[in-house]
Short mmCIF file of C-alpha atoms (C1' of nucleotides) in Angstrom, two decimals:
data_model
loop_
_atom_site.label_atom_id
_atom_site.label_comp_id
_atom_site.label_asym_id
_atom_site.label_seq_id
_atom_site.Cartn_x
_atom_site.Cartn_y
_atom_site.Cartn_z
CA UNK H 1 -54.04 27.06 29.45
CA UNK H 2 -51.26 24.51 29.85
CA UNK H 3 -48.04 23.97 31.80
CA UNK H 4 -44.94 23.12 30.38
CA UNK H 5 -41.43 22.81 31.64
CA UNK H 6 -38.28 24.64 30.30
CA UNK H 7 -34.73 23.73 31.30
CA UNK H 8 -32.31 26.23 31.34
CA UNK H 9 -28.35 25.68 32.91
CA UNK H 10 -28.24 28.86 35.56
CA UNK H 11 -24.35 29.39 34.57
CA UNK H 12 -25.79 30.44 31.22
CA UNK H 13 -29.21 32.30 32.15
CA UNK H 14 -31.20 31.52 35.15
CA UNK H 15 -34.17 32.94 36.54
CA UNK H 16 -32.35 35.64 37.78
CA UNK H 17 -31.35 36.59 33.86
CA UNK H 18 -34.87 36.81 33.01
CA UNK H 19 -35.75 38.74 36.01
CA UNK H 20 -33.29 41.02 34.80
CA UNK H 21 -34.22 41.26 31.46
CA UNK H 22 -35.93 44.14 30.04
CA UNK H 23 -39.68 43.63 30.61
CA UNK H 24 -38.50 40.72 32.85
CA UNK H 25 -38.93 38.99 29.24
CA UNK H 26 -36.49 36.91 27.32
CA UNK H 27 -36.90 34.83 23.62
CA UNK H 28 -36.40 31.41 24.54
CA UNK H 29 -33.94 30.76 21.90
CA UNK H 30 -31.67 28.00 20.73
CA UNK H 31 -33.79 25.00 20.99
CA UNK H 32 -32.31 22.27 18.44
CA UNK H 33 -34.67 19.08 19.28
CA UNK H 34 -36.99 17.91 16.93
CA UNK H 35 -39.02 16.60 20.27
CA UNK H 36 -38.52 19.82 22.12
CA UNK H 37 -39.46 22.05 18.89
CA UNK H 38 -42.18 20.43 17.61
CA UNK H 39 -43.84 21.29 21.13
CA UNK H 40 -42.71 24.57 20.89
CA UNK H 41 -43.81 25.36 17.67
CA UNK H 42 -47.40 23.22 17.62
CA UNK H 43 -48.67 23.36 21.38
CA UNK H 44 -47.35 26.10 23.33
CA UNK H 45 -49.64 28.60 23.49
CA UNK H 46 -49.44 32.21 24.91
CA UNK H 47 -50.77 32.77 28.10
CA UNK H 48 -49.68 29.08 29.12
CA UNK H 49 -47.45 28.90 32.22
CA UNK H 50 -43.80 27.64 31.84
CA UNK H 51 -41.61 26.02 35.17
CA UNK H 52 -38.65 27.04 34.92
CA UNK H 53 -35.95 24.87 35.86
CA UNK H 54 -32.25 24.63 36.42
CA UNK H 55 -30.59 22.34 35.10
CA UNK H 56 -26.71 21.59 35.57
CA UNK H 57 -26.24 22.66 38.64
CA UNK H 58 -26.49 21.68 42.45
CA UNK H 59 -28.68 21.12 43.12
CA UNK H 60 -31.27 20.92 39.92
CA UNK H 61 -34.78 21.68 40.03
CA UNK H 62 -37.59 23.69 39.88
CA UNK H 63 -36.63 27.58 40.53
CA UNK H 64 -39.77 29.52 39.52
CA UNK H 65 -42.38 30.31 37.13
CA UNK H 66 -42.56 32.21 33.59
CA UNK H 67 -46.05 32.60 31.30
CA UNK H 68 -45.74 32.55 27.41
CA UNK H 69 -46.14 35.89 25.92
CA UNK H 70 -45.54 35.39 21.95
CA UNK H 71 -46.22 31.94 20.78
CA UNK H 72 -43.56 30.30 18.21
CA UNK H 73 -41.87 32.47 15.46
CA UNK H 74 -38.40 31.66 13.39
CA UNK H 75 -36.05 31.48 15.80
CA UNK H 76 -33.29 34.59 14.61
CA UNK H 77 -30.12 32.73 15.70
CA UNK H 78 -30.28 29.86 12.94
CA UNK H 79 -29.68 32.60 10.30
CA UNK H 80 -26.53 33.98 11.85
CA UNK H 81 -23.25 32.34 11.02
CA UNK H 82 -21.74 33.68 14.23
CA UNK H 83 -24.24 32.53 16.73
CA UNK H 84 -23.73 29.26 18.22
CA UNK H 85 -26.72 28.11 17.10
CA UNK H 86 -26.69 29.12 13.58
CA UNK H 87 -28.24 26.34 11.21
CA UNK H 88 -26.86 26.24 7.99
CA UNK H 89 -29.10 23.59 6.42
CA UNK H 90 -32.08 26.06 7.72
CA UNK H 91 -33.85 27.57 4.55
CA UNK H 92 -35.12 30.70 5.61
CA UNK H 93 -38.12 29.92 3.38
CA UNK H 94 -38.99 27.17 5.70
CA UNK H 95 -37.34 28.01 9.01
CA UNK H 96 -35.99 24.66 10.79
CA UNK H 97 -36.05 25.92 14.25
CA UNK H 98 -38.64 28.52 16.09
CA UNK H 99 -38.48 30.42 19.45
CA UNK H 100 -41.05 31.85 21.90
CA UNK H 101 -41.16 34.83 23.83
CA UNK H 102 -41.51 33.87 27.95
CA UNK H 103 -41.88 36.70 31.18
CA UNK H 104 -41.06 36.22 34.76
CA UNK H 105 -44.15 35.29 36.89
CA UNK H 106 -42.57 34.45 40.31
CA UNK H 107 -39.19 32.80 41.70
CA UNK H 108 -40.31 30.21 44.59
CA UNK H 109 -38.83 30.93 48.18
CA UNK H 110 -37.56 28.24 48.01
CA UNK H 111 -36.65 25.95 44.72
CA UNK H 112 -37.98 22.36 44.15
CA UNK H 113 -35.21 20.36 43.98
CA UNK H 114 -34.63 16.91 41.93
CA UNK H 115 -34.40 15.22 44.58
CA UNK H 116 -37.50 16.33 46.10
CA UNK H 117 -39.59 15.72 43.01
CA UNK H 118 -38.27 12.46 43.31
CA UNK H 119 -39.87 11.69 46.35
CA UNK H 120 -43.29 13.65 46.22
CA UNK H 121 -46.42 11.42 45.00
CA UNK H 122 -48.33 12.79 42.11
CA UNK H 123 -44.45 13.90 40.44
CA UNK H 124 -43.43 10.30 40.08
CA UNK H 125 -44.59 10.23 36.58
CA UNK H 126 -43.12 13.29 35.22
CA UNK H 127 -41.49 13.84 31.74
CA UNK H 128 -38.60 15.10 33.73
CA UNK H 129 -37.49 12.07 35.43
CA UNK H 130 -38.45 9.68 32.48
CA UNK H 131 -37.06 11.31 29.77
CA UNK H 132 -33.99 13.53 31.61
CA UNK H 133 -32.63 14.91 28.03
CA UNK H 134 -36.02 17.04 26.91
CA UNK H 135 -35.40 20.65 27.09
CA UNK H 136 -39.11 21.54 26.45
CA UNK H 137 -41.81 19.05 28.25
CA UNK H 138 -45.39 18.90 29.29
CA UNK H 139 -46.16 19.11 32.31
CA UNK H 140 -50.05 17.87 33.48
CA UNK H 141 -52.58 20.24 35.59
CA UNK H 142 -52.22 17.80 38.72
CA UNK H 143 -48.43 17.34 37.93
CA UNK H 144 -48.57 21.34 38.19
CA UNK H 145 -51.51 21.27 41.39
CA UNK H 146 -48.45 19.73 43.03
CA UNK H 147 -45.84 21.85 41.91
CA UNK H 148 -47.58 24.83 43.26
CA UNK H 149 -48.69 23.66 46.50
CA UNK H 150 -45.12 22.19 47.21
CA UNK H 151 -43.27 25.58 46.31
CA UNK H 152 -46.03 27.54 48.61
"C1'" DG E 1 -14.81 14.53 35.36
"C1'" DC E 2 -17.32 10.33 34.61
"C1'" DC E 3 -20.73 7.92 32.49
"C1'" DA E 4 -25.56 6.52 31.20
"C1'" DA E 5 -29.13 7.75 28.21
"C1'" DC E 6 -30.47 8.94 24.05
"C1'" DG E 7 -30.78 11.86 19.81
"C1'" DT E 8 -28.46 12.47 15.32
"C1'" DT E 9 -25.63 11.26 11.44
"C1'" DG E 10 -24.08 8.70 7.74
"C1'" DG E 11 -22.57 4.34 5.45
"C1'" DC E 12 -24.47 0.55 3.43
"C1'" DG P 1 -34.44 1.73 6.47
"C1'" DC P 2 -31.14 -0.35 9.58
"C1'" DC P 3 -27.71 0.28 12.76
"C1'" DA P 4 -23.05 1.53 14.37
"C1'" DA P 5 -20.56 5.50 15.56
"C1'" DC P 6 -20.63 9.70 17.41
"C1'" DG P 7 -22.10 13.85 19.99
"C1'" DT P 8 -24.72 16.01 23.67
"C1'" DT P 9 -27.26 16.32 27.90
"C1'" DG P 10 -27.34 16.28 32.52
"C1'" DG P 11 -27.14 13.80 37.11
"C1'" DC P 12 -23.91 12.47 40.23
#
DNA sequence: GCCAACGTTGGC
DNA sequence: GCCAACGTTGGC
């Protein structure tokens, strides 16, 4: 069982959305990064436990935490010319782009935010404050350890 | 709204 | 295959 680390911008749909959402379960959809797919599609695994954080907002960081219900399948929205992400250079023979299902495990009392990570040992290292642009990113069992214990 | 970082595109 | 131009992300 891993952790991983999904941004999402709350003006578009937080953790409130998926809360919300029938089964309190959502298809994390729209991902168009070879970096942030190929994790999708080749290591994340259902069962595995997903941070969920906001992104784009003040201030950022760390609102709760989802589990992985369907691992990757064709992600629907690269097929349809009137979604924003349709993909027309996606063969539906070999899809470019894949999605996975995610449900609500808990919102924290109180989020993590950047800055905070910042400053706590043991989150120094994260993928989130080396490499701000990844929508979909590891996250290690001590990296998560720390997470946990700092959300309560 | 600005701007740094960085991924993607396309000419050569 | 290099690299400049361009577009997007995301913190501030």
């Amino acid at each position: 069982m891993a952790y991983w680390l999904f941004k999402t911008e709350p003006d578009v749909f937080s953790i409130e959305d998926l809360v919300n959402s029938p089964k309190s379960t959502t298809r994390w959809d729209g991902i168009r990064n070879y970096q942030a797919r190929n994790f999708l599609r080749d290591q994340v695994k259902k069962g595995d436990q997903v941070f969920i954080y906001h992104s784009q907002c003040k201030p950022p960081g760390i609102v709760g935490l989802a589990k992985v219900t369907v691992t990757a399948y064709p992600d629907p929205a690269q097929f349809e010319p009137d979604n924003k992400y349709f993909d027309e250079r996606s063969n539906p023979e070999d899809p470019r782009w894949v999605a996975v299902d995610v449900q609500h495990v808990r919102t924290f009392k109180e989020a993590l935010s950047l800055p905070q990570i910042k400053q706590i040992p043991g989150l120094q290292q994260m993928v989130l404050l080396r490499q701000g642009r990844l929508s979909i990113q590891p996250v290690t069992d001590a990296e998560a350890k720390v997470i946990l214990a700092a959300a309560g």
